[in-house]
Amino acid sequence: MGRRQNGMEYERKKARLVNSLRGQGVSEKVLEAMKKVPRHLFVPEVHRDSSYVDTPLPIGYAQTISAPHMVATMCSLLELEKGLKVLEIGTGSGYNAAVMAELVGKDGKVYTVERIEPLVNFAKVNLKNAGYENVVVIMANGSLGYPAEAPYDRISVAASAPDTPRMLLDQLKKGGLMVLPEGDIYQHLYLIKKDEDGNIVKEDWGGVTFVPLVGEDGFRFQTKP
């Protein structure tokens, strides 16, 4: 009985969170996807009571699960549709991948890359428990993307790079979209469009705060997990 009440309370909190995101430029399609994803299953137990508060939460290893409004914003900018193939850099706990998996549907695919092994395992368990079978979690250097399944219709980067990684641009399809933060102390979120001729257009969507993208095509330092 207690577990059922717990679940009902999570649903009420989730509904309040989603309603609070309306009017912030978030597409209705993204809000519907977020309604379906149990964020509490992607949050460490110690922080589970805060699962539906619009704030980032620590998941260990100096990493965080992004605030829901940021997930909603990035997914809206990507204009995700059924059947698309998506690359995510920075799996974290797997929550953002789950939202994108809802948006691309069973005929789409999300490939998500994480460099920290315990988080790879954490995300795999979370995604399995939440029932997402169209997400593939890969342990690798995210700054280099995942060339094995390139090109991608969409790329979502959940860590800030010093500049747009060339390897990621090369793995983006013509006509594709990529969203990523750039900068060190002062970061901005960019929507990157690659047109049918391969030309790149960048739109600045304002200041953000993300963990650094570490690796060969990111920041050249190693953080301790």
PDB file of C-alpha atoms in Angstrom:
ATOM      1  CA  MET A   1       0.000   0.000   0.000  1.00  0.00           C
ATOM      2  CA  GLY A   2       2.817   2.358   0.886  1.00  0.00           C
ATOM      3  CA  ARG A   3       4.547   1.845  -2.445  1.00  0.00           C
ATOM      4  CA  ARG A   4       1.326   2.612  -4.339  1.00  0.00           C
ATOM      5  CA  GLN A   5       0.874   5.858  -2.418  1.00  0.00           C
ATOM      6  CA  ASN A   6       4.512   6.714  -3.108  1.00  0.00           C
ATOM      7  CA  GLY A   7       3.938   6.175  -6.818  1.00  0.00           C
ATOM      8  CA  MET A   8       0.804   8.329  -6.777  1.00  0.00           C
ATOM      9  CA  GLU A   9       2.695  11.108  -5.035  1.00  0.00           C
ATOM     10  CA  TYR A  10       5.441  10.969  -7.668  1.00  0.00           C
ATOM     11  CA  GLU A  11       2.777  11.247 -10.385  1.00  0.00           C
ATOM     12  CA  ARG A  12       1.247  14.315  -8.720  1.00  0.00           C
ATOM     13  CA  LYS A  13       4.657  15.968  -8.381  1.00  0.00           C
ATOM     14  CA  LYS A  14       5.501  15.129 -11.987  1.00  0.00           C
ATOM     15  CA  ALA A  15       2.230  16.651 -13.218  1.00  0.00           C
ATOM     16  CA  ARG A  16       2.923  19.860 -11.268  1.00  0.00           C
ATOM     17  CA  LEU A  17       6.439  20.033 -12.698  1.00  0.00           C
ATOM     18  CA  VAL A  18       5.273  19.572 -16.289  1.00  0.00           C
ATOM     19  CA  ASN A  19       2.550  22.201 -15.853  1.00  0.00           C
ATOM     20  CA  SER A  20       5.147  24.643 -14.497  1.00  0.00           C
ATOM     21  CA  LEU A  21       7.169  24.266 -17.710  1.00  0.00           C
ATOM     22  CA  ARG A  22       4.281  25.380 -19.919  1.00  0.00           C
ATOM     23  CA  GLY A  23       4.756  28.867 -21.282  1.00  0.00           C
ATOM     24  CA  GLN A  24       8.552  28.557 -21.274  1.00  0.00           C
ATOM     25  CA  GLY A  25       8.886  27.834 -24.980  1.00  0.00           C
ATOM     26  CA  VAL A  26       8.683  24.073 -24.452  1.00  0.00           C
ATOM     27  CA  SER A  27       6.794  22.132 -27.108  1.00  0.00           C
ATOM     28  CA  GLU A  28       3.679  20.234 -26.052  1.00  0.00           C
ATOM     29  CA  LYS A  29       5.181  17.093 -27.565  1.00  0.00           C
ATOM     30  CA  VAL A  30       8.161  17.339 -25.204  1.00  0.00           C
ATOM     31  CA  LEU A  31       5.904  17.934 -22.204  1.00  0.00           C
ATOM     32  CA  GLU A  32       3.898  14.823 -23.086  1.00  0.00           C
ATOM     33  CA  ALA A  33       7.128  12.807 -23.278  1.00  0.00           C
ATOM     34  CA  MET A  34       8.266  14.119 -19.893  1.00  0.00           C
ATOM     35  CA  LYS A  35       4.930  13.056 -18.396  1.00  0.00           C
ATOM     36  CA  LYS A  36       5.734   9.478 -19.379  1.00  0.00           C
ATOM     37  CA  VAL A  37       9.287   9.304 -18.010  1.00  0.00           C
ATOM     38  CA  PRO A  38       9.622   8.435 -14.286  1.00  0.00           C
ATOM     39  CA  ARG A  39      12.461  10.828 -13.369  1.00  0.00           C
ATOM     40  CA  HIS A  40      12.620   9.372  -9.846  1.00  0.00           C
ATOM     41  CA  LEU A  41      13.961   6.127 -11.331  1.00  0.00           C
ATOM     42  CA  PHE A  42      16.952   8.069 -12.695  1.00  0.00           C
ATOM     43  CA  VAL A  43      17.829   9.862  -9.445  1.00  0.00           C
ATOM     44  CA  PRO A  44      19.979   8.359  -6.652  1.00  0.00           C
ATOM     45  CA  GLU A  45      17.800   7.239  -3.767  1.00  0.00           C
ATOM     46  CA  VAL A  46      19.214   9.851  -1.398  1.00  0.00           C
ATOM     47  CA  HIS A  47      17.825  12.633  -3.652  1.00  0.00           C
ATOM     48  CA  ARG A  48      14.643  10.873  -4.789  1.00  0.00           C
ATOM     49  CA  ASP A  49      12.288  13.167  -2.864  1.00  0.00           C
ATOM     50  CA  SER A  50      13.571  16.034  -5.053  1.00  0.00           C
ATOM     51  CA  SER A  51      13.066  14.162  -8.333  1.00  0.00           C
ATOM     52  CA  TYR A  52      10.336  16.516  -9.562  1.00  0.00           C
ATOM     53  CA  VAL A  53      11.869  19.774  -8.391  1.00  0.00           C
ATOM     54  CA  ASP A  54      13.124  21.864 -11.318  1.00  0.00           C
ATOM     55  CA  THR A  55      16.784  21.713 -10.366  1.00  0.00           C
ATOM     56  CA  PRO A  56      19.882  19.690 -11.287  1.00  0.00           C
ATOM     57  CA  LEU A  57      20.706  16.904  -8.829  1.00  0.00           C
ATOM     58  CA  PRO A  58      24.048  15.222  -8.063  1.00  0.00           C
ATOM     59  CA  ILE A  59      24.462  11.663  -9.335  1.00  0.00           C
ATOM     60  CA  GLY A  60      28.026  11.150  -8.114  1.00  0.00           C
ATOM     61  CA  TYR A  61      31.442  11.406  -9.786  1.00  0.00           C
ATOM     62  CA  ALA A  62      31.133  15.225 -10.010  1.00  0.00           C
ATOM     63  CA  GLN A  63      28.221  14.837 -12.434  1.00  0.00           C
ATOM     64  CA  THR A  64      24.557  15.872 -12.319  1.00  0.00           C
ATOM     65  CA  ILE A  65      21.190  15.040 -13.810  1.00  0.00           C
ATOM     66  CA  SER A  66      20.152  18.212 -15.658  1.00  0.00           C
ATOM     67  CA  ALA A  67      17.279  20.356 -14.415  1.00  0.00           C
ATOM     68  CA  PRO A  68      13.980  19.410 -16.095  1.00  0.00           C
ATOM     69  CA  HIS A  69      13.607  22.831 -17.731  1.00  0.00           C
ATOM     70  CA  MET A  70      16.989  22.376 -19.422  1.00  0.00           C
ATOM     71  CA  VAL A  71      16.078  18.893 -20.665  1.00  0.00           C
ATOM     72  CA  ALA A  72      12.800  20.321 -21.981  1.00  0.00           C
ATOM     73  CA  THR A  73      14.533  23.244 -23.694  1.00  0.00           C
ATOM     74  CA  MET A  74      17.176  21.108 -25.399  1.00  0.00           C
ATOM     75  CA  CYS A  75      14.658  18.507 -26.565  1.00  0.00           C
ATOM     76  CA  SER A  76      12.384  21.249 -27.932  1.00  0.00           C
ATOM     77  CA  LEU A  77      15.258  22.845 -29.854  1.00  0.00           C
ATOM     78  CA  LEU A  78      16.131  19.485 -31.417  1.00  0.00           C
ATOM     79  CA  GLU A  79      12.628  19.083 -32.906  1.00  0.00           C
ATOM     80  CA  LEU A  80      12.725  15.341 -32.252  1.00  0.00           C
ATOM     81  CA  GLU A  81      10.369  13.208 -34.326  1.00  0.00           C
ATOM     82  CA  LYS A  82       9.404   9.558 -34.581  1.00  0.00           C
ATOM     83  CA  GLY A  83      11.985   7.376 -36.307  1.00  0.00           C
ATOM     84  CA  LEU A  84      15.011   9.657 -35.904  1.00  0.00           C
ATOM     85  CA  LYS A  85      18.476   8.446 -34.942  1.00  0.00           C
ATOM     86  CA  VAL A  86      19.965  10.500 -32.098  1.00  0.00           C
ATOM     87  CA  LEU A  87      23.410  10.717 -30.526  1.00  0.00           C
ATOM     88  CA  GLU A  88      23.690  11.940 -26.949  1.00  0.00           C
ATOM     89  CA  ILE A  89      26.987  12.909 -25.349  1.00  0.00           C
ATOM     90  CA  GLY A  90      26.943  12.637 -21.559  1.00  0.00           C
ATOM     91  CA  THR A  91      24.526   9.901 -20.503  1.00  0.00           C
ATOM     92  CA  GLY A  92      24.648  10.669 -16.805  1.00  0.00           C
ATOM     93  CA  SER A  93      21.809   8.747 -15.182  1.00  0.00           C
ATOM     94  CA  GLY A  94      20.002   8.130 -18.490  1.00  0.00           C
ATOM     95  CA  TYR A  95      17.056  10.497 -17.912  1.00  0.00           C
ATOM     96  CA  ASN A  96      17.577  12.740 -20.931  1.00  0.00           C
ATOM     97  CA  ALA A  97      18.053   9.672 -23.131  1.00  0.00           C
ATOM     98  CA  ALA A  98      14.725   8.322 -21.861  1.00  0.00           C
ATOM     99  CA  VAL A  99      12.897  11.549 -22.755  1.00  0.00           C
ATOM    100  CA  MET A 100      14.445  11.500 -26.231  1.00  0.00           C
ATOM    101  CA  ALA A 101      13.561   7.809 -26.586  1.00  0.00           C
ATOM    102  CA  GLU A 102       9.915   8.687 -25.949  1.00  0.00           C
ATOM    103  CA  LEU A 103      10.093  11.358 -28.647  1.00  0.00           C
ATOM    104  CA  VAL A 104      11.718   9.220 -31.367  1.00  0.00           C
ATOM    105  CA  GLY A 105       9.516   6.220 -30.580  1.00  0.00           C
ATOM    106  CA  LYS A 106      10.115   2.518 -31.087  1.00  0.00           C
ATOM    107  CA  ASP A 107      11.204   3.077 -34.698  1.00  0.00           C
ATOM    108  CA  GLY A 108      13.862   5.565 -33.603  1.00  0.00           C
ATOM    109  CA  LYS A 109      17.121   4.992 -31.754  1.00  0.00           C
ATOM    110  CA  VAL A 110      19.145   6.849 -29.150  1.00  0.00           C
ATOM    111  CA  TYR A 111      22.877   6.171 -28.855  1.00  0.00           C
ATOM    112  CA  THR A 112      24.244   7.715 -25.677  1.00  0.00           C
ATOM    113  CA  VAL A 113      27.933   7.981 -24.754  1.00  0.00           C
ATOM    114  CA  GLU A 114      29.328   8.207 -21.213  1.00  0.00           C
ATOM    115  CA  ARG A 115      33.001   8.160 -20.120  1.00  0.00           C
ATOM    116  CA  ILE A 116      32.498   7.230 -16.432  1.00  0.00           C
ATOM    117  CA  GLU A 117      32.014   3.481 -16.006  1.00  0.00           C
ATOM    118  CA  PRO A 118      29.852   3.514 -12.834  1.00  0.00           C
ATOM    119  CA  LEU A 119      27.474   5.962 -14.542  1.00  0.00           C
ATOM    120  CA  VAL A 120      27.346   3.741 -17.629  1.00  0.00           C
ATOM    121  CA  ASN A 121      26.192   0.896 -15.396  1.00  0.00           C
ATOM    122  CA  PHE A 122      23.809   3.156 -13.439  1.00  0.00           C
ATOM    123  CA  ALA A 123      22.179   4.419 -16.642  1.00  0.00           C
ATOM    124  CA  LYS A 124      21.817   0.930 -18.099  1.00  0.00           C
ATOM    125  CA  VAL A 125      20.014  -0.283 -14.976  1.00  0.00           C
ATOM    126  CA  ASN A 126      17.787   2.805 -14.866  1.00  0.00           C
ATOM    127  CA  LEU A 127      16.805   2.548 -18.533  1.00  0.00           C
ATOM    128  CA  LYS A 128      16.073  -1.159 -18.187  1.00  0.00           C
ATOM    129  CA  ASN A 129      13.957  -0.613 -15.073  1.00  0.00           C
ATOM    130  CA  ALA A 130      12.024   2.141 -16.849  1.00  0.00           C
ATOM    131  CA  GLY A 131      11.453  -0.083 -19.896  1.00  0.00           C
ATOM    132  CA  TYR A 132      13.443   1.739 -22.595  1.00  0.00           C
ATOM    133  CA  GLU A 133      14.724  -0.709 -25.192  1.00  0.00           C
ATOM    134  CA  ASN A 134      15.539   1.786 -27.958  1.00  0.00           C
ATOM    135  CA  VAL A 135      18.511   3.294 -26.087  1.00  0.00           C
ATOM    136  CA  VAL A 136      22.082   2.015 -26.460  1.00  0.00           C
ATOM    137  CA  VAL A 137      24.562   3.116 -23.771  1.00  0.00           C
ATOM    138  CA  ILE A 138      28.224   3.196 -24.827  1.00  0.00           C
ATOM    139  CA  MET A 139      31.288   3.778 -22.663  1.00  0.00           C
ATOM    140  CA  ALA A 140      33.614   6.003 -24.684  1.00  0.00           C
ATOM    141  CA  ASN A 141      35.175   9.453 -25.034  1.00  0.00           C
ATOM    142  CA  GLY A 142      32.114  11.553 -25.784  1.00  0.00           C
ATOM    143  CA  SER A 143      34.060  14.409 -27.357  1.00  0.00           C
ATOM    144  CA  LEU A 144      34.723  12.090 -30.306  1.00  0.00           C
ATOM    145  CA  GLY A 145      31.091  11.090 -30.696  1.00  0.00           C
ATOM    146  CA  TYR A 146      30.252   7.562 -31.829  1.00  0.00           C
ATOM    147  CA  PRO A 147      31.371   7.160 -35.470  1.00  0.00           C
ATOM    148  CA  ALA A 148      30.196   3.526 -35.663  1.00  0.00           C
ATOM    149  CA  GLU A 149      26.554   4.575 -36.099  1.00  0.00           C
ATOM    150  CA  ALA A 150      27.059   7.955 -37.801  1.00  0.00           C
ATOM    151  CA  PRO A 151      25.564   9.987 -39.341  1.00  0.00           C
ATOM    152  CA  TYR A 152      22.885  11.129 -36.887  1.00  0.00           C
ATOM    153  CA  ASP A 153      19.719  13.140 -37.445  1.00  0.00           C
ATOM    154  CA  ARG A 154      20.177  14.891 -34.112  1.00  0.00           C
ATOM    155  CA  ILE A 155      22.996  15.294 -31.571  1.00  0.00           C
ATOM    156  CA  SER A 156      22.488  16.405 -27.962  1.00  0.00           C
ATOM    157  CA  VAL A 157      25.529  17.312 -25.854  1.00  0.00           C
ATOM    158  CA  ALA A 158      25.107  17.541 -22.072  1.00  0.00           C
ATOM    159  CA  ALA A 159      28.587  18.897 -21.281  1.00  0.00           C
ATOM    160  CA  SER A 160      30.236  22.178 -22.212  1.00  0.00           C
ATOM    161  CA  ALA A 161      32.947  22.185 -24.892  1.00  0.00           C
ATOM    162  CA  PRO A 162      35.588  24.877 -25.488  1.00  0.00           C
ATOM    163  CA  ASP A 163      34.339  25.060 -29.091  1.00  0.00           C
ATOM    164  CA  THR A 164      32.094  22.986 -31.343  1.00  0.00           C
ATOM    165  CA  PRO A 165      33.798  19.571 -31.605  1.00  0.00           C
ATOM    166  CA  ARG A 166      34.699  18.873 -35.242  1.00  0.00           C
ATOM    167  CA  MET A 167      34.107  15.141 -34.817  1.00  0.00           C
ATOM    168  CA  LEU A 168      30.524  15.797 -33.752  1.00  0.00           C
ATOM    169  CA  LEU A 169      29.888  18.147 -36.668  1.00  0.00           C
ATOM    170  CA  ASP A 170      31.198  15.488 -39.037  1.00  0.00           C
ATOM    171  CA  GLN A 171      28.775  12.935 -37.554  1.00  0.00           C
ATOM    172  CA  LEU A 172      25.728  15.197 -37.984  1.00  0.00           C
ATOM    173  CA  LYS A 173      23.621  14.535 -41.071  1.00  0.00           C
ATOM    174  CA  LYS A 174      23.013  17.250 -43.624  1.00  0.00           C
ATOM    175  CA  GLY A 175      19.741  18.840 -42.572  1.00  0.00           C
ATOM    176  CA  GLY A 176      20.429  17.775 -38.977  1.00  0.00           C
ATOM    177  CA  LEU A 177      20.379  19.671 -35.683  1.00  0.00           C
ATOM    178  CA  MET A 178      22.772  19.670 -32.746  1.00  0.00           C
ATOM    179  CA  VAL A 179      22.369  21.371 -29.378  1.00  0.00           C
ATOM    180  CA  LEU A 180      25.315  21.902 -27.058  1.00  0.00           C
ATOM    181  CA  PRO A 181      26.762  24.280 -24.464  1.00  0.00           C
ATOM    182  CA  GLU A 182      30.081  25.980 -25.171  1.00  0.00           C
ATOM    183  CA  GLY A 183      32.452  27.855 -22.900  1.00  0.00           C
ATOM    184  CA  ASP A 184      34.461  27.476 -19.711  1.00  0.00           C
ATOM    185  CA  ILE A 185      33.440  29.855 -16.918  1.00  0.00           C
ATOM    186  CA  TYR A 186      30.864  31.627 -19.081  1.00  0.00           C
ATOM    187  CA  GLN A 187      28.830  29.123 -21.063  1.00  0.00           C
ATOM    188  CA  HIS A 188      26.150  29.569 -23.710  1.00  0.00           C
ATOM    189  CA  LEU A 189      23.741  27.065 -25.225  1.00  0.00           C
ATOM    190  CA  TYR A 190      23.879  26.825 -29.015  1.00  0.00           C
ATOM    191  CA  LEU A 191      21.569  25.304 -31.585  1.00  0.00           C
ATOM    192  CA  ILE A 192      23.628  24.227 -34.585  1.00  0.00           C
ATOM    193  CA  LYS A 193      22.049  23.590 -37.961  1.00  0.00           C
ATOM    194  CA  LYS A 194      23.776  21.837 -40.844  1.00  0.00           C
ATOM    195  CA  ASP A 195      22.055  22.638 -44.127  1.00  0.00           C
ATOM    196  CA  GLU A 196      21.826  20.380 -47.170  1.00  0.00           C
ATOM    197  CA  ASP A 197      25.066  21.860 -48.548  1.00  0.00           C
ATOM    198  CA  GLY A 198      26.908  21.167 -45.288  1.00  0.00           C
ATOM    199  CA  ASN A 199      26.989  24.815 -44.182  1.00  0.00           C
ATOM    200  CA  ILE A 200      26.805  25.440 -40.426  1.00  0.00           C
ATOM    201  CA  VAL A 201      24.576  28.021 -38.730  1.00  0.00           C
ATOM    202  CA  LYS A 202      24.796  28.639 -34.945  1.00  0.00           C
ATOM    203  CA  GLU A 203      22.059  30.213 -32.832  1.00  0.00           C
ATOM    204  CA  ASP A 204      22.835  31.450 -29.303  1.00  0.00           C
ATOM    205  CA  TRP A 205      20.142  30.503 -26.772  1.00  0.00           C
ATOM    206  CA  GLY A 206      21.659  32.202 -23.750  1.00  0.00           C
ATOM    207  CA  GLY A 207      23.701  31.448 -20.666  1.00  0.00           C
ATOM    208  CA  VAL A 208      23.795  27.994 -19.067  1.00  0.00           C
ATOM    209  CA  THR A 209      25.903  25.969 -16.625  1.00  0.00           C
ATOM    210  CA  PHE A 210      27.090  22.442 -17.460  1.00  0.00           C
ATOM    211  CA  VAL A 211      29.898  20.131 -16.426  1.00  0.00           C
ATOM    212  CA  PRO A 212      32.880  20.212 -18.842  1.00  0.00           C
ATOM    213  CA  LEU A 213      33.183  17.966 -21.879  1.00  0.00           C
ATOM    214  CA  VAL A 214      36.446  16.163 -21.169  1.00  0.00           C
ATOM    215  CA  GLY A 215      38.446  14.512 -23.933  1.00  0.00           C
ATOM    216  CA  GLU A 216      40.466  14.866 -27.086  1.00  0.00           C
ATOM    217  CA  ASP A 217      37.960  17.186 -28.767  1.00  0.00           C
ATOM    218  CA  GLY A 218      36.859  18.805 -25.490  1.00  0.00           C
ATOM    219  CA  PHE A 219      38.743  20.199 -22.503  1.00  0.00           C
ATOM    220  CA  ARG A 220      42.212  18.646 -22.148  1.00  0.00           C
ATOM    221  CA  PHE A 221      42.123  17.850 -18.466  1.00  0.00           C
ATOM    222  CA  GLN A 222      40.985  14.855 -16.500  1.00  0.00           C
ATOM    223  CA  THR A 223      38.480  15.217 -13.684  1.00  0.00           C
ATOM    224  CA  LYS A 224      38.515  12.604 -10.956  1.00  0.00           C
ATOM    225  CA  PRO A 225      35.354  10.449 -10.970  1.00  0.00           C
TER     226      PRO A 225
END
